[in-house]
Short mmCIF file of C-alpha atoms and ligand atoms in Angstrom, two decimals:
data_model
loop_
_atom_site.label_atom_id
_atom_site.label_comp_id
_atom_site.label_asym_id
_atom_site.label_seq_id
_atom_site.Cartn_x
_atom_site.Cartn_y
_atom_site.Cartn_z
CA MET A 1 8.12 15.13 -0.47
CA ARG A 2 7.23 16.92 -3.83
CA ILE A 3 3.95 18.00 -4.94
CA PHE A 4 2.22 17.34 -8.20
CA VAL A 5 -1.13 18.67 -8.81
CA ASP A 6 -4.06 16.33 -9.85
CA THR A 7 -6.15 17.92 -12.52
CA ALA A 8 -6.35 18.67 -16.28
CA ASN A 9 -7.47 22.10 -15.73
CA ILE A 10 -5.32 24.75 -17.36
CA ASP A 11 -6.33 27.65 -15.20
CA GLU A 12 -5.73 25.63 -12.19
CA ILE A 13 -2.40 24.49 -13.22
CA ARG A 14 -1.31 28.05 -14.20
CA ASP A 15 -2.45 29.35 -10.76
CA ALA A 16 -0.93 26.62 -8.79
CA ALA A 17 2.49 26.82 -11.02
CA LYS A 18 2.84 30.35 -9.95
CA LEU A 19 3.21 29.37 -6.20
CA GLY A 20 6.61 27.73 -6.94
CA VAL A 21 5.82 24.75 -5.09
CA VAL A 22 4.21 22.46 -7.69
CA SER A 23 6.93 20.35 -9.72
CA GLY A 24 4.40 18.11 -11.71
CA VAL A 25 0.73 17.53 -12.87
CA THR A 26 -0.93 14.01 -13.16
CA THR A 27 -4.12 13.49 -15.09
CA ASN A 28 -6.37 10.79 -16.06
CA PRO A 29 -9.30 9.94 -18.33
CA SER A 30 -12.02 10.98 -15.70
CA LEU A 31 -9.85 14.55 -15.18
CA MET A 32 -9.65 14.87 -18.88
CA ALA A 33 -13.35 14.48 -19.19
CA LYS A 34 -14.12 17.34 -17.00
CA GLU A 35 -12.28 19.65 -19.54
CA GLN A 36 -15.12 19.38 -22.16
CA GLY A 37 -13.93 19.54 -25.66
CA LYS A 38 -10.48 19.77 -25.02
CA ASP A 39 -7.97 18.06 -27.18
CA PHE A 40 -5.98 15.66 -25.37
CA GLN A 41 -2.82 16.30 -27.08
CA SER A 42 -2.62 19.85 -26.96
CA THR A 43 -3.87 19.90 -23.50
CA ILE A 44 -1.00 17.82 -22.21
CA GLU A 45 1.66 19.73 -24.40
CA GLU A 46 0.30 23.19 -22.80
CA ILE A 47 0.45 21.63 -19.37
CA ALA A 48 4.00 20.45 -19.97
CA ASP A 49 4.86 23.93 -21.16
CA ILE A 50 3.32 25.50 -18.09
CA VAL A 51 4.82 23.23 -15.44
CA ARG A 52 8.06 22.05 -17.16
CA GLY A 53 8.09 18.98 -15.01
CA PRO A 54 6.82 15.39 -15.08
CA VAL A 55 3.06 15.40 -16.71
CA SER A 56 1.20 11.92 -16.60
CA ALA A 57 -1.18 11.14 -19.62
CA GLU A 58 -2.87 8.15 -19.37
CA VAL A 59 -3.34 5.20 -22.14
CA VAL A 60 -6.78 3.77 -22.53
CA ALA A 61 -5.99 0.72 -24.50
CA LEU A 62 -6.42 -2.55 -22.55
CA THR A 63 -3.96 -4.82 -24.38
CA ALA A 64 -0.12 -4.58 -24.10
CA GLU A 65 0.28 -4.02 -27.73
CA GLY A 66 -2.30 -1.27 -27.68
CA MET A 67 -0.83 0.42 -24.56
CA ILE A 68 2.79 0.41 -26.02
CA LYS A 69 1.35 1.79 -29.30
CA GLU A 70 -0.41 4.79 -27.44
CA ALA A 71 2.53 5.19 -24.98
CA ARG A 72 4.89 5.79 -27.80
CA ALA A 73 2.53 8.23 -29.30
CA ILE A 74 1.93 10.05 -26.01
CA ALA A 75 5.58 9.95 -25.27
CA ALA A 76 6.60 11.80 -28.24
CA TRP A 77 4.24 14.70 -27.35
CA SER A 78 6.89 16.32 -24.65
CA PRO A 79 9.99 15.21 -22.99
CA TYR A 80 8.11 15.75 -19.77
CA VAL A 81 5.26 13.29 -20.51
CA VAL A 82 4.93 10.40 -18.32
CA VAL A 83 2.75 7.75 -19.55
CA LYS A 84 0.11 6.37 -17.02
CA ILE A 85 -0.51 2.77 -17.21
CA PRO A 86 -2.94 0.68 -15.10
CA ILE A 87 -1.62 -2.06 -13.29
CA THR A 88 -2.91 -5.15 -14.95
CA LYS A 89 -0.99 -8.17 -16.67
CA ALA A 90 -1.14 -6.17 -19.99
CA GLY A 91 0.01 -3.12 -17.82
CA LEU A 92 3.03 -4.66 -16.59
CA GLN A 93 4.07 -6.19 -20.12
CA ALA A 94 3.85 -2.99 -21.65
CA THR A 95 5.73 -1.25 -19.00
CA SER A 96 8.46 -3.79 -19.07
CA VAL A 97 8.88 -3.13 -22.99
CA LEU A 98 8.46 0.75 -22.49
CA SER A 99 10.86 1.03 -19.67
CA ARG A 100 13.61 -0.59 -21.66
CA GLU A 101 12.89 1.85 -24.33
CA GLY A 102 13.23 4.76 -21.87
CA VAL A 103 9.68 5.71 -21.92
CA LYS A 104 8.82 7.23 -18.59
CA THR A 105 5.72 5.34 -16.96
CA ASN A 106 3.57 6.12 -13.93
CA LEU A 107 1.68 2.88 -12.78
CA THR A 108 -1.75 3.73 -11.80
CA LEU A 109 -4.91 2.14 -10.02
CA CYS A 110 -2.43 0.75 -7.38
CA PHE A 111 -4.19 -0.82 -4.07
CA SER A 112 -1.53 -2.99 -2.77
CA PRO A 113 1.99 -3.11 -1.93
CA ASN A 114 2.43 -6.34 -4.20
CA GLN A 115 1.18 -4.34 -7.07
CA ALA A 116 3.87 -1.45 -6.27
CA LEU A 117 6.56 -4.08 -6.00
CA LEU A 118 5.77 -5.66 -9.59
CA SER A 119 5.55 -1.89 -11.20
CA ALA A 120 8.82 -1.57 -9.82
CA LEU A 121 10.14 -4.86 -11.21
CA ALA A 122 8.84 -3.76 -14.37
CA GLY A 123 10.89 -0.84 -14.44
CA ALA A 124 8.08 1.94 -13.76
CA THR A 125 9.46 5.35 -13.05
CA TYR A 126 6.50 6.06 -10.60
CA VAL A 127 3.72 3.99 -9.03
CA SER A 128 0.41 5.63 -7.52
CA PRO A 129 -1.37 3.95 -4.85
CA PHE A 130 -4.65 5.47 -4.73
CA VAL A 131 -5.32 6.48 -0.85
CA GLY A 132 -8.69 7.78 -0.98
CA ARG A 133 -10.31 5.09 -2.99
CA LEU A 134 -8.84 2.73 -0.52
CA ASP A 135 -9.84 4.60 2.45
CA ASP A 136 -13.52 4.73 0.86
CA ALA A 137 -13.53 0.88 0.60
CA GLY A 138 -12.74 0.56 4.47
CA HIS A 139 -9.15 -0.12 3.91
CA ASP A 140 -6.05 2.13 5.32
CA GLY A 141 -4.72 3.55 1.82
CA MET A 142 -1.84 5.35 3.46
CA GLN A 143 -0.48 2.03 4.79
CA VAL A 144 -0.21 1.06 1.19
CA VAL A 145 1.87 3.96 0.54
CA ALA A 146 4.34 3.56 3.42
CA GLU A 147 4.67 -0.56 2.78
CA SER A 148 5.44 0.43 -0.93
CA VAL A 149 7.73 2.90 0.03
CA ALA A 150 9.41 0.77 2.52
CA ILE A 151 9.37 -2.34 0.01
CA LEU A 152 11.04 -0.08 -2.87
CA LYS A 153 13.57 1.85 -0.78
CA SER A 154 14.82 -1.83 0.96
CA TYR A 155 15.73 -2.72 -2.72
CA ASP A 156 16.92 0.42 -3.84
CA PHE A 157 14.48 0.55 -6.64
CA GLY A 158 14.49 3.82 -8.47
CA THR A 159 10.61 3.79 -8.92
CA GLN A 160 9.19 6.92 -6.86
CA VAL A 161 5.84 6.42 -4.99
CA ILE A 162 3.37 8.85 -5.68
CA ALA A 163 0.32 9.08 -3.03
CA ALA A 164 -2.63 9.46 -5.29
CA SER A 165 -6.42 9.74 -4.72
CA ILE A 166 -5.64 12.57 -2.25
CA ARG A 167 -8.90 13.98 -0.50
CA HIS A 168 -7.83 16.39 2.15
CA PRO A 169 -4.83 18.11 3.69
CA LEU A 170 -4.26 15.49 6.35
CA HIS A 171 -3.61 13.18 3.69
CA CYS A 172 -0.82 15.19 2.48
CA VAL A 173 0.69 15.24 6.07
CA ALA A 174 0.32 11.54 6.25
CA ALA A 175 1.97 10.77 2.97
CA ALA A 176 4.98 12.95 3.70
CA LYS A 177 5.18 11.14 7.17
CA ALA A 178 4.87 7.72 5.19
CA GLY A 179 7.99 8.80 2.91
CA ALA A 180 6.13 9.21 -0.15
CA HIS A 181 8.39 10.87 -2.66
CA ILE A 182 5.43 12.77 -4.32
CA ALA A 183 1.74 13.64 -3.47
CA THR A 184 -0.34 14.40 -6.43
CA VAL A 185 -3.08 16.70 -4.83
CA PRO A 186 -6.16 18.24 -6.13
CA TYR A 187 -6.12 22.10 -6.94
CA LYS A 188 -8.86 22.27 -3.83
CA VAL A 189 -6.84 20.56 -1.51
CA LEU A 190 -3.58 22.54 -2.54
CA MET A 191 -5.34 25.71 -1.52
CA GLN A 192 -6.55 24.22 1.54
CA MET A 193 -2.91 23.32 2.58
CA ILE A 194 -2.10 27.02 2.44
CA GLU A 195 -4.93 28.16 4.74
CA HIS A 196 -5.08 28.64 8.42
CA PRO A 197 -7.57 30.75 10.19
CA LEU A 198 -4.79 31.78 12.60
CA THR A 199 -2.60 33.09 9.85
CA ASP A 200 -5.58 35.35 8.45
CA VAL A 201 -6.39 36.53 12.16
CA GLY A 202 -2.58 37.45 12.50
CA ILE A 203 -2.32 39.22 9.39
CA GLN A 204 -5.32 41.22 10.19
CA ARG A 205 -3.59 42.08 13.60
CA PHE A 206 -0.51 42.98 12.09
CA VAL A 207 -2.31 45.41 9.49
CA ALA A 208 -4.36 47.07 12.05
CA ASP A 209 -1.14 47.47 14.36
CA TRP A 210 1.00 48.73 11.49
CA GLU A 211 -1.38 51.51 10.73
CA LYS A 212 -1.18 52.57 14.38
CA THR A 213 2.47 53.15 13.93
CA GLY A 214 2.02 55.78 10.76
CA ALA A 215 5.17 54.22 9.33
CA ARG A 216 5.63 53.57 5.78
CA ILE A 217 7.73 51.08 3.92
CA PRO A 218 9.29 53.05 1.05
O1 G3P B 1 -4.36 10.46 -9.39
C1 G3P B 1 -5.41 9.58 -9.25
C2 G3P B 1 -6.54 10.42 -8.83
O2 G3P B 1 -6.98 11.19 -9.71
C3 G3P B 1 -7.91 9.50 -8.27
O3 G3P B 1 -8.38 10.42 -7.38
O4 G3P B 1 -10.12 11.18 -6.16
O5 G3P B 1 -10.67 9.90 -8.43
O6 G3P B 1 -9.92 8.83 -6.27
P1 G3P B 1 -9.97 10.15 -6.97
#
């Protein structure tokens, strides 16, 4: 499973990219709104320059025509751009047109395996089931990831499943076990994935014991 970082914050992306474990970025209008005063296009271009991998940028139009127009404009910003499109009738219409033009798409706000199947049939590059929001509503979000992965694999669709709306490190473990191609994780969760108290304790002990040896690494 690959890891994308789910943020539009440049400092977070720069820091995450240094780890060498992040291969893409996803944004959405709510994440953009947190970056007050930042221009959408230049932010996406800057992110693409840092990560040099897929960067999802979302359309806001609600009609197919509007989505197609916005998607074509967004896709021209960088070869790394993936246009995020909500799964609606208009979204599927737009995706089927855009996929034929070679525009990469990430079908977002996916809450059911049927929506994932339709996204794949429309030619989506990625589909993003929202795990945390399903869990919040009393459903099993990860089951939608697992079922979507199983369906798309059964029929050899090229569409990749991005486990999105990830809220905590255990979601990442579950997404990997469910066969998600990618998990897109908030910066905070990425940092939590690194940490373990026994790692910290272990380092302290090794450092203390090393001091006792009096040895030095040249
Ligand atoms: O990638 C989608 C994600 O940003 C949604 O997360 O936490 O707003 O449900 P959340």
